[in-house]
Amino acid sequence: MADSSRITVDTVYGQMVVNPNDHPRGKSLAETGQAYDHEDIALLVDLVKKRGPESVVIDVGANCGSYALAMARHAAQVIAIEPQRELVQQLRDTIELNPFGHRIFAMHAAAGRGGDRFWEVPALDYTARHETDIVRLAAATDETPRARLVPETTVDHVVGILQLARVDILKIDAEGMDLDVLAGARETILRFKPILFVEWRHTDRFAMQRVLFEDFGYPSAQVIGGNDFLCDPDVVTPDPLHSYVPGDLPTLLMPEALATMEDLARSAPQGCFVEVGVYQGGSAQRLYRIAEAQERTLWLFDSFVGHVEASAVDWHPVGAFNAGGGPAARVVQETLPNAYIVMGRFPDVLAVKPVAFECLRDIAFAHLDVDQYESTRRAIRVLWSRLISGGIILIDDYDLDGCKLAVTTTCYEMGIGIEMTKEGKAVLRKP
Ligand SMILES: C[S@@+](CC[C@H](N)C(=O)[O-])C[C@H]1O[C@@H](n2cnc3c(N)ncnc32)[C@H](O)[C@@H]1O
């Protein structure tokens, strides 16, 4: 590997070995001396300080160690678990450079729910621009080269073999494996009640809330930066996640986004409501209540078996957000009896369900929440053609690359202006 791929830099966390080709983490550390997500690191450092100098931290998804190093300055021990060998090597070099580095124990492993198995780390060219922060592991096969294999462990196992007598903070950033990591940390969490800082962005947020609140008994969770939950057993935040309403249908949307959706729907001109992307029905239920009060028709479209396609730009694979097929659709139908639920791939389903094709007219408000490039692109065209003057399409996933590309290209082609909500969602308004 070329020397420029591993350089030593002074950072606000200490001396670090980083790769400036690693965008944005290595690059920001090399160029500015701090990580691009420094605010999160600073927050965790404050929490370590709050727990005191005897603190023990477990950092799952440690990357090159910016969090681990920052926390190690104030903690007794930081166990850093990272599946990418190159990053573990960088961290081990970083450890040697700092007087408090010995407090970090760097493990080359993938944390999960506990299986006697290996994972495959994707091949990256470290000499060219790359992004280690979004690397996802795949199940290893017989063909996986040995150099790209990483063994699975669990937080509980690590705590056991290291005979840790306390765990104060558990940080989890496992790119979609976060729920598995929580499952594999069950004993540790129940025994030590650590402060949890866990990424929900790439998992089923509702499932994570259920685990945090119901299985582990945390009183509340704060949303940090739109990606992470912070659960401190000693802190009941004044604004706990109120989108988690026991008894209501689950939703992946944040409370603020739901409130904005409701405001836009409520003030839409006379006409029907549509949602494409229902999943377990939470946002649909919010629309349903307004539709019932305002005597509007509500159309709900979903495959109910998850995403039906994935382009190279998309984050989620085919089948992500599989609600469970027909039985899931029935639960939504029973809860929202007056809604018209059309199960299938949108918009193709309109061709095979002539009633829906004929009746779906005069759309006043459409909530489009299908995440993916192709589905978003095709849905915008159909919904726009049936939107009445003054009608609105609210697109939830504008922060996802695939969705954003679909919105910007389609709107450019069709001459549609894009407005933004304060939560960063896209709004298309028909003149
Ligand atoms: C993020 S979830 C929707 C979340 C939901 N609005 C809520 O309140 O939690 C995305 C949904 O889009 C559905 N979906 C994606 N592409 C689709 C398509 N082309 N046709 C039908 N459903 C699709 C998936 O099955 C999934 O249920």
Short mmCIF file of C-alpha atoms and ligand atoms in Angstrom, two decimals:
data_model
loop_
_atom_site.label_atom_id
_atom_site.label_comp_id
_atom_site.label_asym_id
_atom_site.label_seq_id
_atom_site.Cartn_x
_atom_site.Cartn_y
_atom_site.Cartn_z
CA MET A 1 0.00 0.00 0.00
CA ALA A 2 1.28 3.46 -0.89
CA ASP A 3 2.52 5.56 2.04
CA SER A 4 -0.04 8.30 1.33
CA SER A 5 -2.73 5.81 2.35
CA ARG A 6 -1.59 5.77 5.95
CA ILE A 7 -0.40 9.01 7.47
CA THR A 8 0.12 10.21 11.02
CA VAL A 9 -1.75 13.36 11.97
CA ASP A 10 -2.29 15.45 15.10
CA THR A 11 -5.98 15.51 15.94
CA VAL A 12 -7.97 16.95 18.82
CA TYR A 13 -8.27 13.36 20.11
CA GLY A 14 -4.52 12.66 20.04
CA GLN A 15 -2.10 11.49 17.37
CA MET A 16 -3.80 9.26 14.84
CA VAL A 17 -2.86 7.09 11.89
CA VAL A 18 -5.48 7.75 9.21
CA ASN A 19 -6.07 7.26 5.51
CA PRO A 20 -6.92 10.59 3.80
CA ASN A 21 -8.46 8.64 0.89
CA ASP A 22 -11.16 7.49 3.31
CA HIS A 23 -13.96 10.02 2.78
CA PRO A 24 -15.22 11.61 4.91
CA ARG A 25 -13.62 10.26 8.12
CA GLY A 26 -9.92 9.92 7.27
CA LYS A 27 -10.04 13.00 5.08
CA SER A 28 -11.58 15.23 7.74
CA LEU A 29 -9.17 13.94 10.40
CA ALA A 30 -6.22 14.59 8.09
CA GLU A 31 -7.37 18.00 6.90
CA THR A 32 -9.06 19.52 9.96
CA GLY A 33 -7.69 17.51 12.87
CA GLN A 34 -11.14 16.38 13.91
CA ALA A 35 -13.75 13.94 12.64
CA TYR A 36 -16.68 15.16 10.56
CA ASP A 37 -19.00 13.82 13.28
CA HIS A 38 -17.09 15.55 16.05
CA GLU A 39 -20.32 16.64 17.77
CA ASP A 40 -21.25 13.01 18.45
CA ILE A 41 -17.74 12.26 19.69
CA ALA A 42 -17.84 15.28 21.99
CA LEU A 43 -21.19 14.12 23.35
CA LEU A 44 -19.80 10.67 24.12
CA VAL A 45 -16.74 12.17 25.77
CA ASP A 46 -19.05 14.19 28.03
CA LEU A 47 -20.90 11.00 28.94
CA VAL A 48 -17.64 9.24 29.76
CA LYS A 49 -16.67 12.17 31.98
CA LYS A 50 -20.04 11.97 33.67
CA ARG A 51 -19.45 8.29 34.48
CA GLY A 52 -15.94 9.06 35.77
CA PRO A 53 -12.34 7.91 35.19
CA GLU A 54 -13.11 4.27 36.03
CA SER A 55 -15.50 4.08 33.08
CA VAL A 56 -15.47 1.09 30.77
CA VAL A 57 -16.63 1.68 27.21
CA ILE A 58 -17.44 -0.74 24.42
CA ASP A 59 -17.22 0.77 20.94
CA VAL A 60 -18.81 -1.46 18.30
CA GLY A 61 -17.91 -0.31 14.80
CA ALA A 62 -14.84 1.58 15.97
CA ASN A 63 -13.57 2.40 12.45
CA CYS A 64 -10.09 3.94 12.75
CA GLY A 65 -10.68 4.83 16.39
CA SER A 66 -11.61 8.50 16.50
CA TYR A 67 -14.34 7.79 19.08
CA ALA A 68 -12.24 5.24 20.94
CA LEU A 69 -9.24 7.53 21.25
CA ALA A 70 -11.30 10.51 22.35
CA MET A 71 -13.05 8.43 25.03
CA ALA A 72 -9.87 6.63 26.14
CA ARG A 73 -8.41 9.92 27.30
CA HIS A 74 -11.06 10.01 30.07
CA ALA A 75 -11.93 6.33 30.60
CA ALA A 76 -10.24 3.35 32.23
CA GLN A 77 -10.81 1.00 29.29
CA VAL A 78 -12.23 1.17 25.78
CA ILE A 79 -12.92 -2.09 23.98
CA ALA A 80 -12.97 -1.25 20.26
CA ILE A 81 -14.53 -3.86 17.97
CA GLU A 82 -14.05 -3.36 14.24
CA PRO A 83 -14.42 -5.81 11.35
CA GLN A 84 -12.26 -4.00 8.76
CA ARG A 85 -8.72 -5.30 9.21
CA GLU A 86 -7.11 -2.21 7.70
CA LEU A 87 -8.87 0.03 10.23
CA VAL A 88 -7.91 -2.19 13.16
CA GLN A 89 -4.32 -1.92 11.98
CA GLN A 90 -4.58 1.88 11.85
CA LEU A 91 -6.07 1.90 15.34
CA ARG A 92 -3.31 -0.35 16.68
CA ASP A 93 -0.74 2.06 15.27
CA THR A 94 -2.66 4.96 16.82
CA ILE A 95 -2.64 3.21 20.20
CA GLU A 96 1.17 3.10 20.13
CA LEU A 97 1.37 6.84 19.49
CA ASN A 98 -0.54 8.01 22.56
CA PRO A 99 0.36 7.77 26.25
CA PHE A 100 -3.23 6.75 27.08
CA GLY A 101 -3.47 4.49 24.02
CA HIS A 102 -2.94 1.35 26.12
CA ARG A 103 -6.45 1.86 27.54
CA ILE A 104 -7.84 0.83 24.16
CA PHE A 105 -8.14 -2.85 23.33
CA ALA A 106 -8.62 -3.18 19.56
CA MET A 107 -10.39 -6.34 18.41
CA HIS A 108 -10.65 -7.48 14.82
CA ALA A 109 -14.16 -8.94 14.83
CA ALA A 110 -17.76 -8.36 13.75
CA ALA A 111 -20.16 -8.00 16.65
CA GLY A 112 -23.50 -9.68 16.08
CA ARG A 113 -26.17 -11.72 17.79
CA GLY A 114 -23.88 -14.71 18.19
CA GLY A 115 -23.27 -17.33 15.61
CA ASP A 116 -20.29 -19.55 15.10
CA ARG A 117 -19.63 -17.98 11.74
CA PHE A 118 -17.59 -15.65 9.59
CA TRP A 119 -18.55 -12.53 7.68
CA GLU A 120 -17.11 -11.20 4.45
CA VAL A 121 -15.68 -7.69 4.41
CA PRO A 122 -16.00 -6.08 0.96
CA ALA A 123 -12.75 -5.36 -0.91
CA LEU A 124 -11.78 -1.68 -0.93
CA ASP A 125 -8.97 0.04 -2.78
CA TYR A 126 -7.34 1.99 0.04
CA THR A 127 -5.12 3.88 -2.38
CA ALA A 128 -8.16 5.45 -4.08
CA ARG A 129 -11.12 7.38 -2.70
CA HIS A 130 -13.26 5.05 -0.59
CA GLU A 131 -15.67 5.23 2.37
CA THR A 132 -15.11 2.83 5.25
CA ASP A 133 -17.96 4.36 7.28
CA ILE A 134 -20.65 2.71 5.16
CA VAL A 135 -19.08 -0.71 4.66
CA ARG A 136 -21.60 -3.50 5.12
CA LEU A 137 -20.69 -7.10 5.80
CA ALA A 138 -22.02 -10.02 3.80
CA ALA A 139 -22.41 -13.62 4.86
CA ALA A 140 -19.13 -15.41 4.07
CA THR A 141 -19.16 -18.17 1.46
CA ASP A 142 -16.69 -20.89 0.48
CA GLU A 143 -15.37 -18.45 -2.13
CA THR A 144 -14.59 -15.61 0.31
CA PRO A 145 -10.82 -15.00 0.30
CA ARG A 146 -9.32 -15.64 3.74
CA ALA A 147 -7.97 -12.11 3.96
CA ARG A 148 -11.54 -10.76 3.83
CA LEU A 149 -12.99 -13.07 6.48
CA VAL A 150 -13.86 -11.74 9.89
CA PRO A 151 -15.22 -13.84 12.78
CA GLU A 152 -18.44 -12.95 14.57
CA THR A 153 -18.46 -12.29 18.26
CA THR A 154 -20.98 -10.80 20.68
CA VAL A 155 -20.64 -8.03 23.22
CA ASP A 156 -21.70 -10.52 25.91
CA HIS A 157 -18.88 -12.87 24.90
CA VAL A 158 -16.31 -10.07 24.95
CA VAL A 159 -17.49 -8.88 28.37
CA GLY A 160 -17.24 -12.47 29.59
CA ILE A 161 -13.74 -13.26 28.33
CA LEU A 162 -12.38 -9.91 29.47
CA GLN A 163 -14.16 -10.36 32.81
CA LEU A 164 -15.38 -6.79 32.77
CA ALA A 165 -16.87 -5.76 36.08
CA ARG A 166 -18.67 -2.76 34.63
CA VAL A 167 -19.74 -1.37 31.29
CA ASP A 168 -20.69 2.30 31.35
CA ILE A 169 -21.18 3.11 27.71
CA LEU A 170 -22.03 0.92 24.75
CA LYS A 171 -21.71 2.66 21.39
CA ILE A 172 -23.03 0.74 18.38
CA ASP A 173 -22.56 1.78 14.77
CA ALA A 174 -22.85 -1.45 12.83
CA GLU A 175 -24.34 -0.40 9.49
CA GLY A 176 -27.56 -2.37 9.63
CA MET A 177 -26.41 -5.06 12.10
CA ASP A 178 -27.25 -2.81 15.04
CA LEU A 179 -30.26 -4.82 16.21
CA ASP A 180 -28.16 -7.99 16.07
CA VAL A 181 -25.46 -6.32 18.14
CA LEU A 182 -28.08 -5.33 20.73
CA ALA A 183 -29.35 -8.92 20.83
CA GLY A 184 -25.80 -10.16 21.41
CA ALA A 185 -25.36 -7.60 24.19
CA ARG A 186 -28.48 -8.56 26.09
CA GLU A 187 -26.84 -9.87 29.28
CA THR A 188 -24.41 -6.97 29.39
CA ILE A 189 -27.19 -4.42 28.99
CA LEU A 190 -29.47 -6.00 31.57
CA ARG A 191 -26.62 -6.45 34.04
CA PHE A 192 -24.82 -3.10 33.73
CA LYS A 193 -27.48 -0.79 32.26
CA PRO A 194 -24.89 1.14 30.23
CA ILE A 195 -25.63 4.38 28.43
CA LEU A 196 -26.44 3.28 24.88
CA PHE A 197 -25.52 5.27 21.81
CA VAL A 198 -26.87 3.23 18.95
CA GLU A 199 -27.49 3.90 15.29
CA TRP A 200 -31.05 3.23 14.16
CA ARG A 201 -30.81 4.76 10.68
CA HIS A 202 -30.25 1.51 8.83
CA THR A 203 -32.50 -0.74 10.84
CA ASP A 204 -36.15 -1.10 11.68
CA ARG A 205 -36.49 1.84 14.07
CA PHE A 206 -39.71 0.55 15.56
CA ALA A 207 -38.15 -2.81 16.32
CA MET A 208 -35.22 -1.03 17.93
CA GLN A 209 -37.48 1.13 20.10
CA ARG A 210 -39.35 -1.97 21.21
CA VAL A 211 -36.09 -3.65 22.19
CA LEU A 212 -34.77 -0.58 24.01
CA PHE A 213 -37.96 0.26 25.91
CA GLU A 214 -39.69 -3.08 26.39
CA ASP A 215 -36.88 -5.65 26.47
CA PHE A 216 -34.18 -3.57 28.12
CA GLY A 217 -36.39 -1.18 30.10
CA TYR A 218 -34.77 2.13 29.15
CA PRO A 219 -37.09 4.99 30.13
CA SER A 220 -36.63 7.09 27.01
CA ALA A 221 -34.44 7.76 24.03
CA GLN A 222 -33.14 10.96 22.56
CA VAL A 223 -32.64 11.23 18.84
CA ILE A 224 -29.16 12.50 18.13
CA GLY A 225 -28.44 13.99 14.71
CA GLY A 226 -31.15 12.00 12.94
CA ASN A 227 -29.14 8.76 13.04
CA ASP A 228 -28.66 7.63 16.60
CA PHE A 229 -30.57 6.95 19.78
CA LEU A 230 -29.08 7.96 23.08
CA CYS A 231 -30.53 6.02 26.00
CA ASP A 232 -29.33 7.00 29.42
CA PRO A 233 -30.95 4.91 32.17
CA ASP A 234 -30.70 7.87 34.55
CA VAL A 235 -32.28 10.40 32.24
CA VAL A 236 -35.91 10.59 31.28
CA THR A 237 -35.90 13.17 28.54
CA PRO A 238 -38.75 15.68 28.53
CA ASP A 239 -39.43 14.70 24.95
CA PRO A 240 -39.16 10.92 24.72
CA LEU A 241 -39.89 9.36 21.36
CA HIS A 242 -43.58 9.92 21.24
CA SER A 243 -43.99 8.42 17.77
CA TYR A 244 -43.76 5.14 19.66
CA VAL A 245 -47.33 4.95 20.84
CA PRO A 246 -48.25 1.52 22.23
CA GLY A 247 -51.40 0.39 20.47
CA ASP A 248 -50.81 2.46 17.33
CA LEU A 249 -49.48 0.90 14.16
CA PRO A 250 -45.68 1.14 14.04
CA THR A 251 -43.95 3.77 11.97
CA LEU A 252 -40.39 4.42 10.90
CA LEU A 253 -41.01 8.17 10.71
CA MET A 254 -39.75 10.56 13.35
CA PRO A 255 -42.33 12.55 15.34
CA GLU A 256 -41.44 15.85 13.67
CA ALA A 257 -41.75 14.35 10.19
CA LEU A 258 -45.14 12.88 11.09
CA ALA A 259 -46.34 16.23 12.37
CA THR A 260 -45.28 17.99 9.16
CA MET A 261 -46.94 15.29 7.07
CA GLU A 262 -50.17 15.76 9.04
CA ASP A 263 -50.07 19.56 8.61
CA LEU A 264 -49.56 19.30 4.85
CA ALA A 265 -52.29 16.69 4.46
CA ARG A 266 -54.78 18.58 6.60
CA SER A 267 -54.41 21.75 4.57
CA ALA A 268 -54.50 20.05 1.14
CA PRO A 269 -57.34 21.03 -1.24
CA GLN A 270 -60.40 18.83 -1.56
CA GLY A 271 -59.41 15.42 -2.97
CA CYS A 272 -58.15 12.04 -1.85
CA PHE A 273 -55.04 11.00 0.11
CA VAL A 274 -52.56 8.44 -1.12
CA GLU A 275 -49.64 6.74 0.54
CA VAL A 276 -47.16 4.66 -1.39
CA GLY A 277 -44.92 2.83 1.07
CA VAL A 278 -47.08 1.78 4.00
CA TYR A 279 -44.91 -0.89 5.67
CA GLN A 280 -46.55 -1.54 9.07
CA GLY A 281 -49.04 1.27 8.65
CA GLY A 282 -47.96 3.94 11.15
CA SER A 283 -47.88 6.97 8.86
CA ALA A 284 -50.96 5.64 7.05
CA GLN A 285 -52.84 5.60 10.35
CA ARG A 286 -52.03 9.29 10.85
CA LEU A 287 -53.37 10.07 7.39
CA TYR A 288 -56.40 7.88 8.01
CA ARG A 289 -57.45 9.89 11.06
CA ILE A 290 -57.35 13.11 9.04
CA ALA A 291 -59.08 11.49 6.07
CA GLU A 292 -61.89 10.25 8.33
CA ALA A 293 -62.33 13.67 9.94
CA GLN A 294 -62.30 15.46 6.59
CA GLU A 295 -64.34 12.82 4.73
CA ARG A 296 -61.66 11.98 2.22
CA THR A 297 -60.75 8.69 0.60
CA LEU A 298 -57.40 7.14 1.52
CA TRP A 299 -55.51 4.87 -0.89
CA LEU A 300 -52.66 2.78 0.46
CA PHE A 301 -50.16 1.04 -1.81
CA ASP A 302 -47.45 -1.37 -0.78
CA SER A 303 -45.98 -4.67 -1.88
CA PHE A 304 -46.05 -5.59 1.85
CA VAL A 305 -43.06 -7.82 1.08
CA GLY A 306 -40.53 -4.98 1.09
CA HIS A 307 -38.53 -3.25 -1.58
CA VAL A 308 -39.08 -4.66 -5.02
CA GLU A 309 -35.92 -3.41 -6.67
CA ALA A 310 -32.53 -1.97 -5.82
CA SER A 311 -30.30 0.17 -8.06
CA ALA A 312 -26.60 0.75 -7.60
CA VAL A 313 -27.34 4.07 -5.86
CA ASP A 314 -29.75 2.54 -3.36
CA TRP A 315 -28.85 1.79 0.20
CA HIS A 316 -31.47 -0.88 0.92
CA PRO A 317 -31.51 -4.31 -0.76
CA VAL A 318 -34.55 -5.93 -2.39
CA GLY A 319 -36.83 -7.27 0.35
CA ALA A 320 -35.86 -4.66 2.97
CA PHE A 321 -38.85 -3.59 5.09
CA ASN A 322 -40.75 -6.77 4.40
CA ALA A 323 -43.84 -6.29 6.56
CA GLY A 324 -44.88 -9.92 6.12
CA GLY A 325 -47.12 -10.00 3.02
CA GLY A 326 -50.88 -10.60 3.14
CA PRO A 327 -51.20 -10.99 6.92
CA ALA A 328 -49.51 -7.60 7.41
CA ALA A 329 -51.84 -5.98 4.90
CA ARG A 330 -54.78 -7.50 6.77
CA VAL A 331 -53.64 -6.00 10.08
CA VAL A 332 -53.51 -2.57 8.46
CA GLN A 333 -56.89 -3.14 6.81
CA GLU A 334 -58.53 -4.20 10.07
CA THR A 335 -57.15 -1.13 11.84
CA LEU A 336 -58.04 1.25 9.00
CA PRO A 337 -61.27 -0.30 7.72
CA ASN A 338 -62.29 2.50 5.35
CA ALA A 339 -58.93 2.75 3.58
CA TYR A 340 -58.47 1.20 0.14
CA ILE A 341 -55.44 -1.04 0.38
CA VAL A 342 -53.84 -2.17 -2.86
CA MET A 343 -51.15 -4.79 -2.41
CA GLY A 344 -48.50 -5.11 -5.10
CA ARG A 345 -45.70 -3.32 -6.83
CA PHE A 346 -46.51 0.32 -7.49
CA PRO A 347 -47.27 1.59 -10.11
CA ASP A 348 -47.45 -1.72 -12.05
CA VAL A 349 -50.25 -2.86 -9.75
CA LEU A 350 -52.54 -0.25 -11.31
CA ALA A 351 -52.40 -2.19 -14.57
CA VAL A 352 -53.59 -5.41 -12.96
CA LYS A 353 -56.15 -3.85 -10.62
CA PRO A 354 -58.41 -1.90 -12.95
CA VAL A 355 -60.60 -0.60 -10.14
CA ALA A 356 -57.64 1.10 -8.54
CA PHE A 357 -56.50 2.41 -11.88
CA GLU A 358 -59.91 3.95 -12.60
CA CYS A 359 -60.71 5.27 -9.14
CA LEU A 360 -57.35 6.70 -8.16
CA ARG A 361 -58.03 10.25 -9.31
CA ASP A 362 -58.06 13.75 -7.86
CA ILE A 363 -55.15 13.24 -5.52
CA ALA A 364 -54.87 16.13 -3.07
CA PHE A 365 -52.02 14.76 -0.97
CA ALA A 366 -49.63 11.87 -1.59
CA HIS A 367 -47.08 10.58 0.89
CA LEU A 368 -44.36 8.80 -1.05
CA ASP A 369 -42.14 6.66 1.18
CA VAL A 370 -40.52 3.94 -0.91
CA ASP A 371 -36.84 4.82 -0.34
CA GLN A 372 -35.48 3.46 -3.62
CA TYR A 373 -34.45 5.18 -6.86
CA GLU A 374 -36.59 3.36 -9.42
CA SER A 375 -39.73 3.10 -7.29
CA THR A 376 -39.57 6.79 -6.38
CA ARG A 377 -38.96 7.82 -9.96
CA ARG A 378 -41.86 5.86 -11.37
CA ALA A 379 -44.24 6.76 -8.56
CA ILE A 380 -43.65 10.51 -8.96
CA ARG A 381 -44.68 10.36 -12.62
CA VAL A 382 -47.94 8.51 -11.93
CA LEU A 383 -48.89 10.48 -8.82
CA TRP A 384 -48.11 13.81 -10.48
CA SER A 385 -50.33 12.96 -13.44
CA ARG A 386 -53.25 12.40 -11.05
CA LEU A 387 -52.54 15.27 -8.67
CA ILE A 388 -55.05 18.11 -8.63
CA SER A 389 -54.10 21.78 -8.77
CA GLY A 390 -52.68 22.78 -5.38
CA GLY A 391 -52.08 19.11 -4.56
CA ILE A 392 -48.88 17.99 -2.86
CA ILE A 393 -46.50 15.04 -3.02
CA LEU A 394 -44.40 14.72 0.14
CA ILE A 395 -41.35 12.53 -0.37
CA ASP A 396 -39.93 11.11 2.83
CA ASP A 397 -36.54 9.75 1.82
CA TYR A 398 -34.86 12.76 0.25
CA ASP A 399 -31.81 12.13 2.42
CA LEU A 400 -31.21 8.75 0.75
CA ASP A 401 -28.98 8.92 -2.33
CA GLY A 402 -31.27 6.84 -4.55
CA CYS A 403 -34.40 8.74 -3.64
CA LYS A 404 -32.72 12.13 -4.00
CA LEU A 405 -31.40 11.24 -7.46
CA ALA A 406 -34.87 10.06 -8.48
CA VAL A 407 -36.51 13.26 -7.24
CA THR A 408 -33.99 15.67 -8.72
CA THR A 409 -33.78 13.99 -12.14
CA THR A 410 -37.52 13.43 -12.48
CA CYS A 411 -38.36 16.95 -11.37
CA TYR A 412 -35.77 18.35 -13.75
CA GLU A 413 -37.22 16.34 -16.64
CA MET A 414 -40.78 17.33 -15.77
CA GLY A 415 -40.10 20.94 -14.83
CA ILE A 416 -41.30 20.51 -11.24
CA GLY A 417 -39.92 22.73 -8.46
CA ILE A 418 -38.71 21.07 -5.25
CA GLU A 419 -39.48 22.59 -1.84
CA MET A 420 -38.07 21.29 1.42
CA THR A 421 -39.66 20.73 4.81
CA LYS A 422 -37.70 21.68 7.93
CA GLU A 423 -36.89 17.97 8.41
CA GLY A 424 -35.30 17.83 4.94
CA LYS A 425 -38.15 16.04 3.14
CA ALA A 426 -39.04 17.00 -0.44
CA VAL A 427 -42.36 18.63 -1.32
CA LEU A 428 -43.69 18.83 -4.90
CA ARG A 429 -46.63 21.20 -5.27
CA LYS A 430 -48.78 21.24 -8.38
CA PRO A 431 -49.55 24.76 -9.67
C1 LIG B 1 -39.73 2.86 4.60
S1 LIG B 1 -41.05 1.78 4.37
C2 LIG B 1 -42.47 2.78 4.62
C3 LIG B 1 -42.59 3.26 6.06
C4 LIG B 1 -43.96 3.71 6.48
N1 LIG B 1 -44.47 4.83 5.74
C5 LIG B 1 -43.97 3.99 7.98
O1 LIG B 1 -44.80 4.77 8.45
O2 LIG B 1 -43.18 3.39 8.69
C6 LIG B 1 -41.00 1.58 2.65
C7 LIG B 1 -42.09 0.70 2.10
O3 LIG B 1 -42.11 0.85 0.68
C8 LIG B 1 -42.54 -0.35 0.10
N2 LIG B 1 -42.19 -0.30 -1.32
C9 LIG B 1 -40.99 0.06 -1.84
N3 LIG B 1 -41.05 0.07 -3.19
C10 LIG B 1 -42.31 -0.26 -3.52
C11 LIG B 1 -43.02 -0.37 -4.77
N4 LIG B 1 -42.43 -0.12 -5.94
N5 LIG B 1 -44.31 -0.76 -4.73
C12 LIG B 1 -44.93 -1.01 -3.54
N6 LIG B 1 -44.33 -0.87 -2.35
C13 LIG B 1 -43.04 -0.51 -2.34
C14 LIG B 1 -41.85 -1.40 0.93
O4 LIG B 1 -42.53 -2.64 0.84
C15 LIG B 1 -41.91 -0.78 2.34
O5 LIG B 1 -43.02 -1.27 3.04
#
